[in-house]
PDB file of C-alpha atoms in Angstrom:
ATOM      1  CA  GLN A   1     -16.981  12.394  18.999  1.00  0.00           C
ATOM      2  CA  CYS A   2     -18.902   9.230  18.495  1.00  0.00           C
ATOM      3  CA  LYS A   3     -18.975   6.603  21.208  1.00  0.00           C
ATOM      4  CA  ASN A   4     -19.214   3.663  18.798  1.00  0.00           C
ATOM      5  CA  VAL A   5     -16.803   0.762  18.964  1.00  0.00           C
ATOM      6  CA  LYS A   6     -14.331   1.283  16.143  1.00  0.00           C
ATOM      7  CA  PRO A   7     -11.988  -1.160  14.402  1.00  0.00           C
ATOM      8  CA  LEU A   8      -8.251  -0.779  14.759  1.00  0.00           C
ATOM      9  CA  ARG A   9      -6.917   2.331  12.951  1.00  0.00           C
ATOM     10  CA  ALA A  10     -10.418   3.795  12.499  1.00  0.00           C
ATOM     11  CA  HIS A  11     -11.112   7.336  13.701  1.00  0.00           C
ATOM     12  CA  HIS A  12     -14.127   9.596  13.902  1.00  0.00           C
ATOM     13  CA  CYS A  13     -13.969  12.669  11.662  1.00  0.00           C
ATOM     14  CA  SER A  14     -15.584  15.652  13.318  1.00  0.00           C
ATOM     15  CA  VAL A  15     -15.963  17.465   9.979  1.00  0.00           C
ATOM     16  CA  CYS A  16     -17.699  14.613   8.116  1.00  0.00           C
ATOM     17  CA  ASN A  17     -19.327  13.374  11.330  1.00  0.00           C
ATOM     18  CA  ARG A  18     -18.622   9.721  10.561  1.00  0.00           C
ATOM     19  CA  CYS A  19     -16.082   7.019  11.347  1.00  0.00           C
ATOM     20  CA  VAL A  20     -13.436   6.358   8.696  1.00  0.00           C
ATOM     21  CA  LEU A  21     -11.437   3.127   8.316  1.00  0.00           C
ATOM     22  CA  LYS A  22      -7.673   3.742   8.467  1.00  0.00           C
ATOM     23  CA  MET A  23      -8.222   7.480   8.544  1.00  0.00           C
ATOM     24  CA  ASP A  24      -5.271   9.506   7.315  1.00  0.00           C
ATOM     25  CA  HIS A  25      -6.730  13.014   7.590  1.00  0.00           C
ATOM     26  CA  HIS A  26      -9.633  15.186   6.518  1.00  0.00           C
ATOM     27  CA  CYS A  27      -8.645  16.976   3.333  1.00  0.00           C
ATOM     28  CA  PRO A  28     -10.348  20.343   2.779  1.00  0.00           C
ATOM     29  CA  TRP A  29      -9.126  20.461  -0.846  1.00  0.00           C
ATOM     30  CA  VAL A  30     -11.097  17.382  -1.861  1.00  0.00           C
ATOM     31  CA  ASN A  31     -13.737  17.962   0.861  1.00  0.00           C
ATOM     32  CA  ASN A  32     -13.514  14.409   2.077  1.00  0.00           C
ATOM     33  CA  CYS A  33     -11.673  12.201   4.524  1.00  0.00           C
ATOM     34  CA  VAL A  34      -8.672  10.327   3.212  1.00  0.00           C
ATOM     35  CA  GLY A  35      -8.968   6.784   4.488  1.00  0.00           C
ATOM     36  CA  HIS A  36      -8.653   3.134   3.572  1.00  0.00           C
ATOM     37  CA  ARG A  37     -10.637   3.118   0.335  1.00  0.00           C
ATOM     38  CA  ASN A  38      -9.438   6.415  -1.188  1.00  0.00           C
ATOM     39  CA  HIS A  39      -5.871   6.739   0.151  1.00  0.00           C
ATOM     40  CA  ARG A  40      -4.341   5.620  -3.148  1.00  0.00           C
ATOM     41  CA  PHE A  41      -6.404   8.142  -5.120  1.00  0.00           C
ATOM     42  CA  PHE A  42      -5.248  10.943  -2.826  1.00  0.00           C
ATOM     43  CA  LEU A  43      -1.607   9.897  -3.290  1.00  0.00           C
ATOM     44  CA  LEU A  44      -2.054   9.768  -7.061  1.00  0.00           C
ATOM     45  CA  PHE A  45      -3.752  13.181  -6.972  1.00  0.00           C
ATOM     46  CA  LEU A  46      -0.711  14.644  -5.209  1.00  0.00           C
ATOM     47  CA  PHE A  47       1.698  12.861  -7.542  1.00  0.00           C
ATOM     48  CA  TYR A  48       0.046  13.954 -10.789  1.00  0.00           C
ATOM     49  CA  LEU A  49      -0.603  17.502  -9.571  1.00  0.00           C
ATOM     50  CA  GLY A  50       3.046  17.847  -8.542  1.00  0.00           C
ATOM     51  CA  LEU A  51       4.213  16.292 -11.802  1.00  0.00           C
ATOM     52  CA  GLY A  52       2.038  18.702 -13.814  1.00  0.00           C
ATOM     53  CA  CYS A  53       3.324  21.738 -11.928  1.00  0.00           C
ATOM     54  CA  PHE A  54       6.906  20.553 -12.382  1.00  0.00           C
ATOM     55  CA  PHE A  55       6.307  20.035 -16.105  1.00  0.00           C
ATOM     56  CA  LEU A  56       4.885  23.556 -16.486  1.00  0.00           C
ATOM     57  CA  SER A  57       7.791  24.995 -14.507  1.00  0.00           C
ATOM     58  CA  VAL A  58      10.338  23.318 -16.765  1.00  0.00           C
ATOM     59  CA  ILE A  59       8.513  24.138 -20.021  1.00  0.00           C
ATOM     60  CA  GLY A  60       7.898  27.766 -19.023  1.00  0.00           C
ATOM     61  CA  PHE A  61      11.448  28.482 -17.861  1.00  0.00           C
ATOM     62  CA  PRO A  62      12.832  29.696 -21.246  1.00  0.00           C
ATOM     63  CA  HIS A  63       9.843  32.029 -21.663  1.00  0.00           C
ATOM     64  CA  PHE A  64      10.333  33.250 -18.085  1.00  0.00           C
ATOM     65  CA  LEU A  65      13.948  34.184 -18.912  1.00  0.00           C
ATOM     66  CA  THR A  66      12.956  36.181 -21.990  1.00  0.00           C
ATOM     67  CA  ILE A  67      10.139  38.046 -20.218  1.00  0.00           C
ATOM     68  CA  SER A  68      12.027  38.786 -17.003  1.00  0.00           C
ATOM     69  CA  GLY A  69      14.168  41.451 -18.741  1.00  0.00           C
ATOM     70  CA  GLN A  70      11.205  43.249 -20.320  1.00  0.00           C
ATOM     71  CA  LYS A  71       8.762  45.644 -18.692  1.00  0.00           C
ATOM     72  CA  GLN A  72       5.464  44.704 -20.269  1.00  0.00           C
ATOM     73  CA  ALA A  73       2.031  44.279 -18.749  1.00  0.00           C
ATOM     74  CA  GLU A  74       1.511  40.984 -20.589  1.00  0.00           C
ATOM     75  CA  GLY A  75       4.676  39.542 -19.139  1.00  0.00           C
ATOM     76  CA  SER A  76       3.705  40.374 -15.564  1.00  0.00           C
ATOM     77  CA  MET A  77       0.744  37.983 -15.629  1.00  0.00           C
ATOM     78  CA  PHE A  78       2.919  35.173 -16.958  1.00  0.00           C
ATOM     79  CA  MET A  79       5.575  35.941 -14.336  1.00  0.00           C
ATOM     80  CA  PHE A  80       2.972  35.753 -11.565  1.00  0.00           C
ATOM     81  CA  VAL A  81       1.543  32.436 -12.822  1.00  0.00           C
ATOM     82  CA  TYR A  82       5.004  30.972 -13.415  1.00  0.00           C
ATOM     83  CA  ILE A  83       6.272  31.868  -9.932  1.00  0.00           C
ATOM     84  CA  LEU A  84       3.047  30.514  -8.427  1.00  0.00           C
ATOM     85  CA  CYS A  85       3.506  27.263 -10.373  1.00  0.00           C
ATOM     86  CA  CYS A  86       7.125  26.952  -9.177  1.00  0.00           C
ATOM     87  CA  MET A  87       6.064  27.511  -5.566  1.00  0.00           C
ATOM     88  CA  LEU A  88       3.276  24.933  -5.920  1.00  0.00           C
ATOM     89  CA  THR A  89       5.812  22.465  -7.287  1.00  0.00           C
ATOM     90  CA  LEU A  90       7.959  22.863  -4.176  1.00  0.00           C
ATOM     91  CA  VAL A  91       4.994  22.683  -1.797  1.00  0.00           C
ATOM     92  CA  LEU A  92       3.577  19.592  -3.503  1.00  0.00           C
ATOM     93  CA  ALA A  93       6.998  17.933  -3.543  1.00  0.00           C
ATOM     94  CA  GLY A  94       7.241  18.362   0.232  1.00  0.00           C
ATOM     95  CA  PHE A  95       3.627  17.505   0.995  1.00  0.00           C
ATOM     96  CA  GLY A  96       3.525  14.582  -1.410  1.00  0.00           C
ATOM     97  CA  GLY A  97       6.936  13.403  -0.230  1.00  0.00           C
ATOM     98  CA  ILE A  98       5.715  13.207   3.365  1.00  0.00           C
ATOM     99  CA  HIS A  99       2.625  11.251   2.354  1.00  0.00           C
ATOM    100  CA  TRP A 100       4.578   8.794   0.190  1.00  0.00           C
ATOM    101  CA  TYR A 101       7.115   8.426   3.015  1.00  0.00           C
ATOM    102  CA  ILE A 102       4.451   7.499   5.559  1.00  0.00           C
ATOM    103  CA  LEU A 103       2.867   5.137   3.005  1.00  0.00           C
ATOM    104  CA  PHE A 104       6.164   3.230   2.744  1.00  0.00           C
ATOM    105  CA  ARG A 105       6.357   3.165   6.562  1.00  0.00           C
ATOM    106  CA  GLY A 106       2.825   1.755   6.854  1.00  0.00           C
ATOM    107  CA  GLU A 107       1.477   4.733   8.775  1.00  0.00           C
ATOM    108  CA  THR A 108      -1.212   7.344   8.392  1.00  0.00           C
ATOM    109  CA  MET A 109      -0.820  11.035   9.126  1.00  0.00           C
ATOM    110  CA  LEU A 110      -2.778  10.654  12.365  1.00  0.00           C
ATOM    111  CA  GLU A 111      -0.504   7.798  13.444  1.00  0.00           C
ATOM    112  CA  LEU A 112       2.581   9.794  12.481  1.00  0.00           C
ATOM    113  CA  TRP A 113       1.605  12.671  14.764  1.00  0.00           C
ATOM    114  CA  GLY A 114       0.165  10.441  17.463  1.00  0.00           C
ATOM    115  CA  ASN A 115       3.263   8.252  17.715  1.00  0.00           C
ATOM    116  CA  ARG A 116       5.902  10.992  17.895  1.00  0.00           C
ATOM    117  CA  VAL A 117       6.748  10.174  21.504  1.00  0.00           C
ATOM    118  CA  LYS A 118       6.810   6.419  20.926  1.00  0.00           C
ATOM    119  CA  ARG A 119       8.963   6.815  17.824  1.00  0.00           C
ATOM    120  CA  ALA A 120      12.062   7.660  19.862  1.00  0.00           C
ATOM    121  CA  LYS A 121      11.903   4.202  21.445  1.00  0.00           C
ATOM    122  CA  LYS A 122      10.660   2.177  18.500  1.00  0.00           C
ATOM    123  CA  LYS A 123      11.538   2.694  14.836  1.00  0.00           C
ATOM    124  CA  ARG A 124       8.753   0.629  13.251  1.00  0.00           C
ATOM    125  CA  THR A 125       5.016   0.704  13.761  1.00  0.00           C
ATOM    126  CA  PRO A 126       3.026  -2.525  14.141  1.00  0.00           C
ATOM    127  CA  PHE A 127       1.464  -1.876  10.717  1.00  0.00           C
ATOM    128  CA  ASP A 128       4.775  -1.618   8.859  1.00  0.00           C
ATOM    129  CA  PHE A 129       5.004  -4.762   6.730  1.00  0.00           C
ATOM    130  CA  GLY A 130       7.973  -3.525   4.665  1.00  0.00           C
ATOM    131  CA  TRP A 131       7.803  -0.883   1.948  1.00  0.00           C
ATOM    132  CA  ARG A 132       6.711  -3.236  -0.837  1.00  0.00           C
ATOM    133  CA  ASN A 133       3.994  -4.869   1.272  1.00  0.00           C
ATOM    134  CA  ASN A 134       2.807  -1.437   2.446  1.00  0.00           C
ATOM    135  CA  LEU A 135       2.508  -0.441  -1.199  1.00  0.00           C
ATOM    136  CA  TYR A 136       0.493  -3.611  -1.783  1.00  0.00           C
ATOM    137  CA  VAL A 137      -1.866  -2.814   1.092  1.00  0.00           C
ATOM    138  CA  VAL A 138      -2.716   0.632  -0.329  1.00  0.00           C
ATOM    139  CA  PHE A 139      -2.532   0.047  -4.095  1.00  0.00           C
ATOM    140  CA  GLY A 140      -3.135  -3.691  -4.505  1.00  0.00           C
ATOM    141  CA  THR A 141       0.189  -4.182  -6.299  1.00  0.00           C
ATOM    142  CA  THR A 142       3.837  -4.455  -5.318  1.00  0.00           C
ATOM    143  CA  SER A 143       5.031  -2.669  -8.463  1.00  0.00           C
ATOM    144  CA  ILE A 144       5.655   1.054  -8.058  1.00  0.00           C
ATOM    145  CA  TRP A 145       5.029   1.554 -11.793  1.00  0.00           C
ATOM    146  CA  VAL A 146       1.638  -0.149 -11.715  1.00  0.00           C
ATOM    147  CA  ALA A 147       0.760   1.740  -8.529  1.00  0.00           C
ATOM    148  CA  LEU A 148       1.254   5.052 -10.354  1.00  0.00           C
ATOM    149  CA  LEU A 149      -1.433   4.126 -12.875  1.00  0.00           C
ATOM    150  CA  PRO A 150      -4.950   5.344 -12.066  1.00  0.00           C
ATOM    151  CA  ARG A 151      -6.853   2.095 -11.654  1.00  0.00           C
ATOM    152  CA  THR A 152      -9.511   0.586  -9.430  1.00  0.00           C
ATOM    153  CA  ALA A 153      -8.024  -2.724  -8.351  1.00  0.00           C
ATOM    154  CA  GLU A 154      -9.503  -4.623  -5.433  1.00  0.00           C
ATOM    155  CA  LEU A 155      -7.777  -3.846  -2.134  1.00  0.00           C
ATOM    156  CA  PRO A 156      -6.145  -6.805  -0.388  1.00  0.00           C
ATOM    157  CA  MET A 157      -7.132  -5.675   3.133  1.00  0.00           C
ATOM    158  CA  ASP A 158     -10.663  -4.969   4.306  1.00  0.00           C
ATOM    159  CA  GLY A 159      -9.708  -2.081   6.613  1.00  0.00           C
ATOM    160  CA  ILE A 160     -10.760  -3.961   9.744  1.00  0.00           C
ATOM    161  CA  ASP A 161      -8.286  -6.843  10.028  1.00  0.00           C
ATOM    162  CA  TRP A 162      -4.673  -5.596  10.057  1.00  0.00           C
ATOM    163  CA  SER A 163      -2.823  -8.869  10.475  1.00  0.00           C
ATOM    164  CA  ALA A 164       0.358  -9.129   8.442  1.00  0.00           C
ATOM    165  CA  PRO A 165      -0.042 -10.272   4.842  1.00  0.00           C
ATOM    166  CA  VAL A 166       1.433 -13.719   4.232  1.00  0.00           C
ATOM    167  CA  LEU A 167       4.252 -14.061   1.715  1.00  0.00           C
ATOM    168  CA  SER A 168       3.712 -16.695  -0.929  1.00  0.00           C
ATOM    169  CA  TYR A 169       6.901 -17.473  -2.831  1.00  0.00           C
ATOM    170  CA  GLU A 170       5.423 -20.163  -5.050  1.00  0.00           C
ATOM    171  CA  SER A 171       2.603 -17.969  -6.348  1.00  0.00           C
ATOM    172  CA  VAL A 172       4.976 -15.608  -8.113  1.00  0.00           C
ATOM    173  CA  ASN A 173       8.265 -17.221  -9.022  1.00  0.00           C
ATOM    174  CA  THR A 174       8.308 -21.003  -9.073  1.00  0.00           C
ATOM    175  CA  SER A 175      11.315 -21.274 -11.392  1.00  0.00           C
ATOM    176  CA  ALA A 176      13.794 -19.297  -9.277  1.00  0.00           C
ATOM    177  CA  ASP A 177      15.638 -21.040  -6.492  1.00  0.00           C
ATOM    178  CA  PRO A 178      16.668 -18.708  -3.617  1.00  0.00           C
ATOM    179  CA  SER A 179      19.885 -20.683  -3.089  1.00  0.00           C
ATOM    180  CA  ILE A 180      20.882 -20.090  -6.727  1.00  0.00           C
ATOM    181  CA  ASP A 181      19.404 -16.607  -7.146  1.00  0.00           C
ATOM    182  CA  PRO A 182      19.995 -14.532  -3.971  1.00  0.00           C
ATOM    183  CA  ASP A 183      17.886 -11.669  -5.377  1.00  0.00           C
ATOM    184  CA  ALA A 184      14.824 -13.887  -5.799  1.00  0.00           C
ATOM    185  CA  ASN A 185      13.464 -12.796  -2.427  1.00  0.00           C
ATOM    186  CA  GLU A 186      13.317  -9.207  -3.714  1.00  0.00           C
ATOM    187  CA  ARG A 187      10.825 -10.289  -6.381  1.00  0.00           C
ATOM    188  CA  ILE A 188       8.430 -12.004  -4.003  1.00  0.00           C
ATOM    189  CA  SER A 189       4.890 -10.734  -4.218  1.00  0.00           C
ATOM    190  CA  ILE A 190       2.498 -11.042  -1.341  1.00  0.00           C
ATOM    191  CA  GLN A 191      -0.773 -12.849  -1.388  1.00  0.00           C
ATOM    192  CA  VAL A 192      -3.379 -12.506   1.348  1.00  0.00           C
ATOM    193  CA  VAL A 193      -4.287 -16.027   2.383  1.00  0.00           C
TER     194      VAL A 193
END
């Protein structure tokens, strides 16, 4: 372990032998640490990989039903690949679901495991700014649909300062009055000031 002074939420990766801002975990599948600058790409990787496996499972199901009754050598390879794809869909749904869940809670995987004891006493972490603001911190947008697009937007946080983002009502919706429209607060975007 390194003895350097690290910013809040930074950890030293013993595999990469370097300090990573807002380290989530070291991923052997991408051979890199998942941290502040590439967390969104890892989440999108899980999402699109799971979506692709689900798509292949659904598309291949009619063919699987026709082959399952036959005893052919060609069908056995398809059966093996199809069952493997279905299992990968389930594994990626669970694994991706956990990672999206901790994103919406404002945590990393290291914080999730490190705070298990504290969680019984306290439901929220100090870095939980609300699910929409947590999405903004990782993806640079408060829209879930825009977040699912592969893009390289500038991140609102620098990975060192983790003070709460400031809400700016006027910057997004100046025409809506919260007293008239009670749902206007749901459409508030955050701006780092």
